[in-house]
């Protein structure tokens, strides 16, 4: 999941070693891949669910994450580095909805399978040792999380101070959520766990979960006087306000698609427009009916 047109499909295709051109993702799409760990051994199967539309289809997050696969599920959040004004809103909205859904599943599991629920809750702390200085200050995501910053080639063209603010903020977000962080070129995806940590803001970042710290990240990129004027109850709120002061978030209207050409009078065609109006009415009826059924549906049932 992640930024609209942020390169999610490209990353999946590269991961699956498929040589094909990416197509726009419609709603929620599924694919899978097989790979053997060693020669003449059974192949592992990886299931990929991709959420399209940026933050416009948040409710669909509930579909692939269920109590049946929660133990083997991981979230990959792809953020478009070339659009910093959309970055925080996209990141926060997607993570919040996913976290809430996973926590609901865990609450149900505590009643039906307390052992599994306890295992999952404990596992989120595995990357952060108890003697880590930030152990009491962070709030790890309930399931494994990787944050990928895409389109690094465009990001490199930014002013060095802007790059520093974005990089530093992503380091904080990833560390706070117990996530791994990787900044990549949108066409060059490679993930090698043996690779050494890279925190140099002038280069692509590579920081596995649990190997960063608030002291190494440093304070939010703002003067002491500016920070003193900000009202924040948590480190998360403080970093958000500092980041959005430099990169004001776009309004919901700005994040919507551009004007629908079907509504432009210069393209008017009577017969086509009549048919379109009928289809729009059918779509609205479908949305109302679907909304009712979604609310009544138990997504954790077989």
PDB file of N, CA, C and O in Angstrom, residues 84-132:
ATOM      1  N   UNK A  84       6.537  15.273  -1.338  1.00  0.00           N
ATOM      2  CA  UNK A  84       6.598  15.385   0.120  1.00  0.00           C
ATOM      3  C   UNK A  84       5.349  15.996   0.748  1.00  0.00           C
ATOM      4  O   UNK A  84       5.039  15.719   1.913  1.00  0.00           O
ATOM      5  N   UNK A  85       4.599  16.814  -0.005  1.00  0.00           N
ATOM      6  CA  UNK A  85       3.396  17.429   0.561  1.00  0.00           C
ATOM      7  C   UNK A  85       2.264  16.428   0.755  1.00  0.00           C
ATOM      8  O   UNK A  85       1.283  16.714   1.438  1.00  0.00           O
ATOM      9  N   UNK A  86       2.387  15.252   0.151  1.00  0.00           N
ATOM     10  CA  UNK A  86       1.383  14.201   0.328  1.00  0.00           C
ATOM     11  C   UNK A  86       1.899  13.093   1.242  1.00  0.00           C
ATOM     12  O   UNK A  86       1.138  12.208   1.638  1.00  0.00           O
ATOM     13  N   UNK A  87       3.172  13.147   1.572  1.00  0.00           N
ATOM     14  CA  UNK A  87       3.834  12.020   2.231  1.00  0.00           C
ATOM     15  C   UNK A  87       3.264  11.710   3.613  1.00  0.00           C
ATOM     16  O   UNK A  87       2.896  10.568   3.904  1.00  0.00           O
ATOM     17  N   UNK A  88       3.203  12.712   4.506  1.00  0.00           N
ATOM     18  CA  UNK A  88       2.783  12.420   5.875  1.00  0.00           C
ATOM     19  C   UNK A  88       1.328  11.956   5.936  1.00  0.00           C
ATOM     20  O   UNK A  88       1.001  10.979   6.616  1.00  0.00           O
ATOM     21  N   UNK A  89       0.437  12.642   5.203  1.00  0.00           N
ATOM     22  CA  UNK A  89      -0.983  12.275   5.219  1.00  0.00           C
ATOM     23  C   UNK A  89      -1.184  10.853   4.715  1.00  0.00           C
ATOM     24  O   UNK A  89      -1.922  10.058   5.315  1.00  0.00           O
ATOM     25  N   UNK A  90      -0.527  10.527   3.602  1.00  0.00           N
ATOM     26  CA  UNK A  90      -0.636   9.173   3.046  1.00  0.00           C
ATOM     27  C   UNK A  90      -0.139   8.140   4.042  1.00  0.00           C
ATOM     28  O   UNK A  90      -0.807   7.132   4.304  1.00  0.00           O
ATOM     29  N   UNK A  91       1.032   8.394   4.596  1.00  0.00           N
ATOM     30  CA  UNK A  91       1.641   7.460   5.547  1.00  0.00           C
ATOM     31  C   UNK A  91       0.769   7.282   6.792  1.00  0.00           C
ATOM     32  O   UNK A  91       0.451   6.158   7.190  1.00  0.00           O
ATOM     33  N   UNK A  92       0.345   8.386   7.387  1.00  0.00           N
ATOM     34  CA  UNK A  92      -0.393   8.312   8.645  1.00  0.00           C
ATOM     35  C   UNK A  92      -1.754   7.654   8.480  1.00  0.00           C
ATOM     36  O   UNK A  92      -2.155   6.807   9.285  1.00  0.00           O
ATOM     37  N   UNK A  93      -2.477   8.019   7.423  1.00  0.00           N
ATOM     38  CA  UNK A  93      -3.818   7.460   7.207  1.00  0.00           C
ATOM     39  C   UNK A  93      -3.762   5.953   6.972  1.00  0.00           C
ATOM     40  O   UNK A  93      -4.542   5.187   7.565  1.00  0.00           O
ATOM     41  N   UNK A  94      -2.848   5.514   6.122  1.00  0.00           N
ATOM     42  CA  UNK A  94      -2.758   4.086   5.813  1.00  0.00           C
ATOM     43  C   UNK A  94      -2.312   3.273   7.026  1.00  0.00           C
ATOM     44  O   UNK A  94      -2.864   2.208   7.319  1.00  0.00           O
ATOM     45  N   UNK A  95      -1.321   3.773   7.757  1.00  0.00           N
ATOM     46  CA  UNK A  95      -0.838   3.041   8.932  1.00  0.00           C
ATOM     47  C   UNK A  95      -1.895   3.002  10.032  1.00  0.00           C
ATOM     48  O   UNK A  95      -2.048   1.986  10.709  1.00  0.00           O
ATOM     49  N   UNK A  96      -2.621   4.103  10.223  1.00  0.00           N
ATOM     50  CA  UNK A  96      -3.612   4.142  11.294  1.00  0.00           C
ATOM     51  C   UNK A  96      -4.754   3.164  11.055  1.00  0.00           C
ATOM     52  O   UNK A  96      -5.152   2.422  11.951  1.00  0.00           O
ATOM     53  N   UNK A  97      -5.275   3.156   9.824  1.00  0.00           N
ATOM     54  CA  UNK A  97      -6.377   2.242   9.504  1.00  0.00           C
ATOM     55  C   UNK A  97      -5.910   0.787   9.610  1.00  0.00           C
ATOM     56  O   UNK A  97      -6.629  -0.069  10.137  1.00  0.00           O
ATOM     57  N   UNK A  98      -4.706   0.504   9.131  1.00  0.00           N
ATOM     58  CA  UNK A  98      -4.180  -0.865   9.207  1.00  0.00           C
ATOM     59  C   UNK A  98      -3.946  -1.281  10.652  1.00  0.00           C
ATOM     60  O   UNK A  98      -4.293  -2.394  11.064  1.00  0.00           O
ATOM     61  N   UNK A  99      -3.355  -0.384  11.441  1.00  0.00           N
ATOM     62  CA  UNK A  99      -3.102  -0.691  12.853  1.00  0.00           C
ATOM     63  C   UNK A  99      -4.410  -0.969  13.598  1.00  0.00           C
ATOM     64  O   UNK A  99      -4.502  -1.937  14.369  1.00  0.00           O
ATOM     65  N   UNK A 100      -5.426  -0.149  13.352  1.00  0.00           N
ATOM     66  CA  UNK A 100      -6.714  -0.343  14.019  1.00  0.00           C
ATOM     67  C   UNK A 100      -7.329  -1.684  13.656  1.00  0.00           C
ATOM     68  O   UNK A 100      -7.873  -2.393  14.520  1.00  0.00           O
ATOM     69  N   UNK A 101      -7.239  -2.045  12.379  1.00  0.00           N
ATOM     70  CA  UNK A 101      -7.817  -3.323  11.938  1.00  0.00           C
ATOM     71  C   UNK A 101      -7.078  -4.507  12.550  1.00  0.00           C
ATOM     72  O   UNK A 101      -7.703  -5.457  13.043  1.00  0.00           O
ATOM     73  N   UNK A 102      -5.751  -4.450  12.550  1.00  0.00           N
ATOM     74  CA  UNK A 102      -4.960  -5.539  13.131  1.00  0.00           C
ATOM     75  C   UNK A 102      -5.239  -5.660  14.628  1.00  0.00           C
ATOM     76  O   UNK A 102      -5.373  -6.778  15.155  1.00  0.00           O
ATOM     77  N   UNK A 103      -5.358  -4.551  15.314  1.00  0.00           N
ATOM     78  CA  UNK A 103      -5.642  -4.592  16.752  1.00  0.00           C
ATOM     79  C   UNK A 103      -7.013  -5.208  17.038  1.00  0.00           C
ATOM     80  O   UNK A 103      -7.193  -5.906  18.041  1.00  0.00           O
ATOM     81  N   UNK A 104      -7.983  -4.968  16.152  1.00  0.00           N
ATOM     82  CA  UNK A 104      -9.301  -5.595  16.312  1.00  0.00           C
ATOM     83  C   UNK A 104      -9.193  -7.117  16.159  1.00  0.00           C
ATOM     84  O   UNK A 104      -9.830  -7.883  16.901  1.00  0.00           O
ATOM     85  N   UNK A 105      -8.399  -7.549  15.194  1.00  0.00           N
ATOM     86  CA  UNK A 105      -8.187  -8.987  14.996  1.00  0.00           C
ATOM     87  C   UNK A 105      -7.534  -9.598  16.238  1.00  0.00           C
ATOM     88  O   UNK A 105      -7.928 -10.672  16.711  1.00  0.00           O
ATOM     89  N   UNK A 106      -6.536  -8.904  16.785  1.00  0.00           N
ATOM     90  CA  UNK A 106      -5.829  -9.413  17.963  1.00  0.00           C
ATOM     91  C   UNK A 106      -6.756  -9.479  19.172  1.00  0.00           C
ATOM     92  O   UNK A 106      -6.665 -10.405  19.987  1.00  0.00           O
ATOM     93  N   UNK A 107      -7.662  -8.515  19.298  1.00  0.00           N
ATOM     94  CA  UNK A 107      -8.635  -8.526  20.398  1.00  0.00           C
ATOM     95  C   UNK A 107      -9.547  -9.745  20.300  1.00  0.00           C
ATOM     96  O   UNK A 107      -9.840 -10.408  21.302  1.00  0.00           O
ATOM     97  N   UNK A 108      -9.959 -10.067  19.066  1.00  0.00           N
ATOM     98  CA  UNK A 108     -10.787 -11.263  18.860  1.00  0.00           C
ATOM     99  C   UNK A 108      -9.988 -12.532  19.154  1.00  0.00           C
ATOM    100  O   UNK A 108     -10.503 -13.480  19.765  1.00  0.00           O
ATOM    101  N   UNK A 109      -8.723 -12.545  18.710  1.00  0.00           N
ATOM    102  CA  UNK A 109      -7.875 -13.724  18.928  1.00  0.00           C
ATOM    103  C   UNK A 109      -7.628 -13.979  20.411  1.00  0.00           C
ATOM    104  O   UNK A 109      -7.487 -15.135  20.831  1.00  0.00           O
ATOM    105  N   UNK A 110      -7.561 -12.940  21.197  1.00  0.00           N
ATOM    106  CA  UNK A 110      -7.341 -13.110  22.634  1.00  0.00           C
ATOM    107  C   UNK A 110      -8.449 -13.942  23.270  1.00  0.00           C
ATOM    108  O   UNK A 110      -8.230 -14.619  24.270  1.00  0.00           O
ATOM    109  N   UNK A 111      -9.629 -13.909  22.678  1.00  0.00           N
ATOM    110  CA  UNK A 111     -10.769 -14.668  23.200  1.00  0.00           C
ATOM    111  C   UNK A 111     -10.819 -16.091  22.645  1.00  0.00           C
ATOM    112  O   UNK A 111     -11.316 -17.007  23.295  1.00  0.00           O
ATOM    113  N   UNK A 112     -10.301 -16.273  21.422  1.00  0.00           N
ATOM    114  CA  UNK A 112     -10.398 -17.583  20.782  1.00  0.00           C
ATOM    115  C   UNK A 112      -9.087 -18.362  20.770  1.00  0.00           C
ATOM    116  O   UNK A 112      -9.083 -19.586  20.774  1.00  0.00           O
ATOM    117  N   UNK A 113      -7.969 -17.636  20.728  1.00  0.00           N
ATOM    118  CA  UNK A 113      -6.652 -18.288  20.692  1.00  0.00           C
ATOM    119  C   UNK A 113      -5.642 -17.357  21.353  1.00  0.00           C
ATOM    120  O   UNK A 113      -4.832 -16.715  20.697  1.00  0.00           O
ATOM    121  N   UNK A 114      -5.699 -17.309  22.665  1.00  0.00           N
ATOM    122  CA  UNK A 114      -4.876 -16.369  23.430  1.00  0.00           C
ATOM    123  C   UNK A 114      -3.383 -16.573  23.199  1.00  0.00           C
ATOM    124  O   UNK A 114      -2.602 -15.623  23.210  1.00  0.00           O
ATOM    125  N   UNK A 115      -2.987 -17.831  22.964  1.00  0.00           N
ATOM    126  CA  UNK A 115      -1.562 -18.125  22.773  1.00  0.00           C
ATOM    127  C   UNK A 115      -1.019 -17.456  21.514  1.00  0.00           C
ATOM    128  O   UNK A 115       0.062 -16.856  21.527  1.00  0.00           O
ATOM    129  N   UNK A 116      -1.761 -17.540  20.417  1.00  0.00           N
ATOM    130  CA  UNK A 116      -1.345 -16.918  19.162  1.00  0.00           C
ATOM    131  C   UNK A 116      -1.335 -15.399  19.299  1.00  0.00           C
ATOM    132  O   UNK A 116      -0.407 -14.730  18.838  1.00  0.00           O
ATOM    133  N   UNK A 117      -2.355 -14.853  19.933  1.00  0.00           N
ATOM    134  CA  UNK A 117      -2.424 -13.403  20.127  1.00  0.00           C
ATOM    135  C   UNK A 117      -1.223 -12.903  20.923  1.00  0.00           C
ATOM    136  O   UNK A 117      -0.613 -11.879  20.588  1.00  0.00           O
ATOM    137  N   UNK A 118      -0.859 -13.640  21.970  1.00  0.00           N
ATOM    138  CA  UNK A 118       0.286 -13.252  22.802  1.00  0.00           C
ATOM    139  C   UNK A 118       1.587 -13.340  22.006  1.00  0.00           C
ATOM    140  O   UNK A 118       2.472 -12.481  22.132  1.00  0.00           O
ATOM    141  N   UNK A 119       1.689 -14.364  21.159  1.00  0.00           N
ATOM    142  CA  UNK A 119       2.892 -14.544  20.340  1.00  0.00           C
ATOM    143  C   UNK A 119       3.075 -13.373  19.386  1.00  0.00           C
ATOM    144  O   UNK A 119       4.183 -12.837  19.231  1.00  0.00           O
ATOM    145  N   UNK A 120       1.973 -12.952  18.733  1.00  0.00           N
ATOM    146  CA  UNK A 120       2.045 -11.844  17.773  1.00  0.00           C
ATOM    147  C   UNK A 120       2.394 -10.542  18.490  1.00  0.00           C
ATOM    148  O   UNK A 120       3.218  -9.757  18.007  1.00  0.00           O
ATOM    149  N   UNK A 121       1.783 -10.320  19.648  1.00  0.00           N
ATOM    150  CA  UNK A 121       2.051  -9.090  20.389  1.00  0.00           C
ATOM    151  C   UNK A 121       3.496  -9.030  20.871  1.00  0.00           C
ATOM    152  O   UNK A 121       4.114  -7.970  20.882  1.00  0.00           O
ATOM    153  N   UNK A 122       4.040 -10.158  21.245  1.00  0.00           N
ATOM    154  CA  UNK A 122       5.420 -10.192  21.715  1.00  0.00           C
ATOM    155  C   UNK A 122       6.398 -10.033  20.554  1.00  0.00           C
ATOM    156  O   UNK A 122       7.437  -9.370  20.668  1.00  0.00           O
ATOM    157  N   UNK A 123       6.024 -10.604  19.407  1.00  0.00           N
ATOM    158  CA  UNK A 123       6.928 -10.609  18.251  1.00  0.00           C
ATOM    159  C   UNK A 123       7.248  -9.201  17.747  1.00  0.00           C
ATOM    160  O   UNK A 123       8.325  -8.951  17.209  1.00  0.00           O
ATOM    161  N   UNK A 124       6.310  -8.265  17.944  1.00  0.00           N
ATOM    162  CA  UNK A 124       6.544  -6.916  17.433  1.00  0.00           C
ATOM    163  C   UNK A 124       7.710  -6.232  18.149  1.00  0.00           C
ATOM    164  O   UNK A 124       8.246  -5.225  17.665  1.00  0.00           O
ATOM    165  N   UNK A 125       8.090  -6.789  19.314  1.00  0.00           N
ATOM    166  CA  UNK A 125       9.216  -6.215  20.052  1.00  0.00           C
ATOM    167  C   UNK A 125      10.530  -6.931  19.768  1.00  0.00           C
ATOM    168  O   UNK A 125      11.573  -6.554  20.304  1.00  0.00           O
ATOM    169  N   UNK A 126      10.484  -7.966  18.929  1.00  0.00           N
ATOM    170  CA  UNK A 126      11.682  -8.783  18.709  1.00  0.00           C
ATOM    171  C   UNK A 126      12.873  -8.005  18.152  1.00  0.00           C
ATOM    172  O   UNK A 126      14.024  -8.329  18.435  1.00  0.00           O
ATOM    173  N   UNK A 127      12.585  -6.989  17.313  1.00  0.00           N
ATOM    174  CA  UNK A 127      13.680  -6.238  16.703  1.00  0.00           C
ATOM    175  C   UNK A 127      14.271  -5.187  17.637  1.00  0.00           C
ATOM    176  O   UNK A 127      15.307  -4.594  17.329  1.00  0.00           O
ATOM    177  N   UNK A 128      13.598  -4.939  18.761  1.00  0.00           N
ATOM    178  CA  UNK A 128      14.070  -3.918  19.697  1.00  0.00           C
ATOM    179  C   UNK A 128      14.377  -4.577  21.035  1.00  0.00           C
ATOM    180  O   UNK A 128      13.476  -5.005  21.753  1.00  0.00           O
ATOM    181  N   UNK A 129      15.648  -4.670  21.362  1.00  0.00           N
ATOM    182  CA  UNK A 129      16.050  -5.318  22.606  1.00  0.00           C
ATOM    183  C   UNK A 129      15.596  -4.487  23.815  1.00  0.00           C
ATOM    184  O   UNK A 129      15.477  -3.277  23.743  1.00  0.00           O
ATOM    185  N   UNK A 130      15.358  -5.181  24.927  1.00  0.00           N
ATOM    186  CA  UNK A 130      14.871  -4.485  26.122  1.00  0.00           C
ATOM    187  C   UNK A 130      15.834  -3.424  26.629  1.00  0.00           C
ATOM    188  O   UNK A 130      15.429  -2.452  27.264  1.00  0.00           O
ATOM    189  N   UNK A 131      17.122  -3.597  26.335  1.00  0.00           N
ATOM    190  CA  UNK A 131      18.090  -2.613  26.798  1.00  0.00           C
ATOM    191  C   UNK A 131      18.277  -1.463  25.805  1.00  0.00           C
ATOM    192  O   UNK A 131      19.133  -0.593  25.999  1.00  0.00           O
ATOM    193  N   UNK A 132      17.475  -1.449  24.740  1.00  0.00           N
ATOM    194  CA  UNK A 132      17.547  -0.340  23.795  1.00  0.00           C
ATOM    195  C   UNK A 132      17.057   0.926  24.498  1.00  0.00           C
ATOM    196  O   UNK A 132      16.024   0.908  25.170  1.00  0.00           O
TER     197      UNK A 132
END
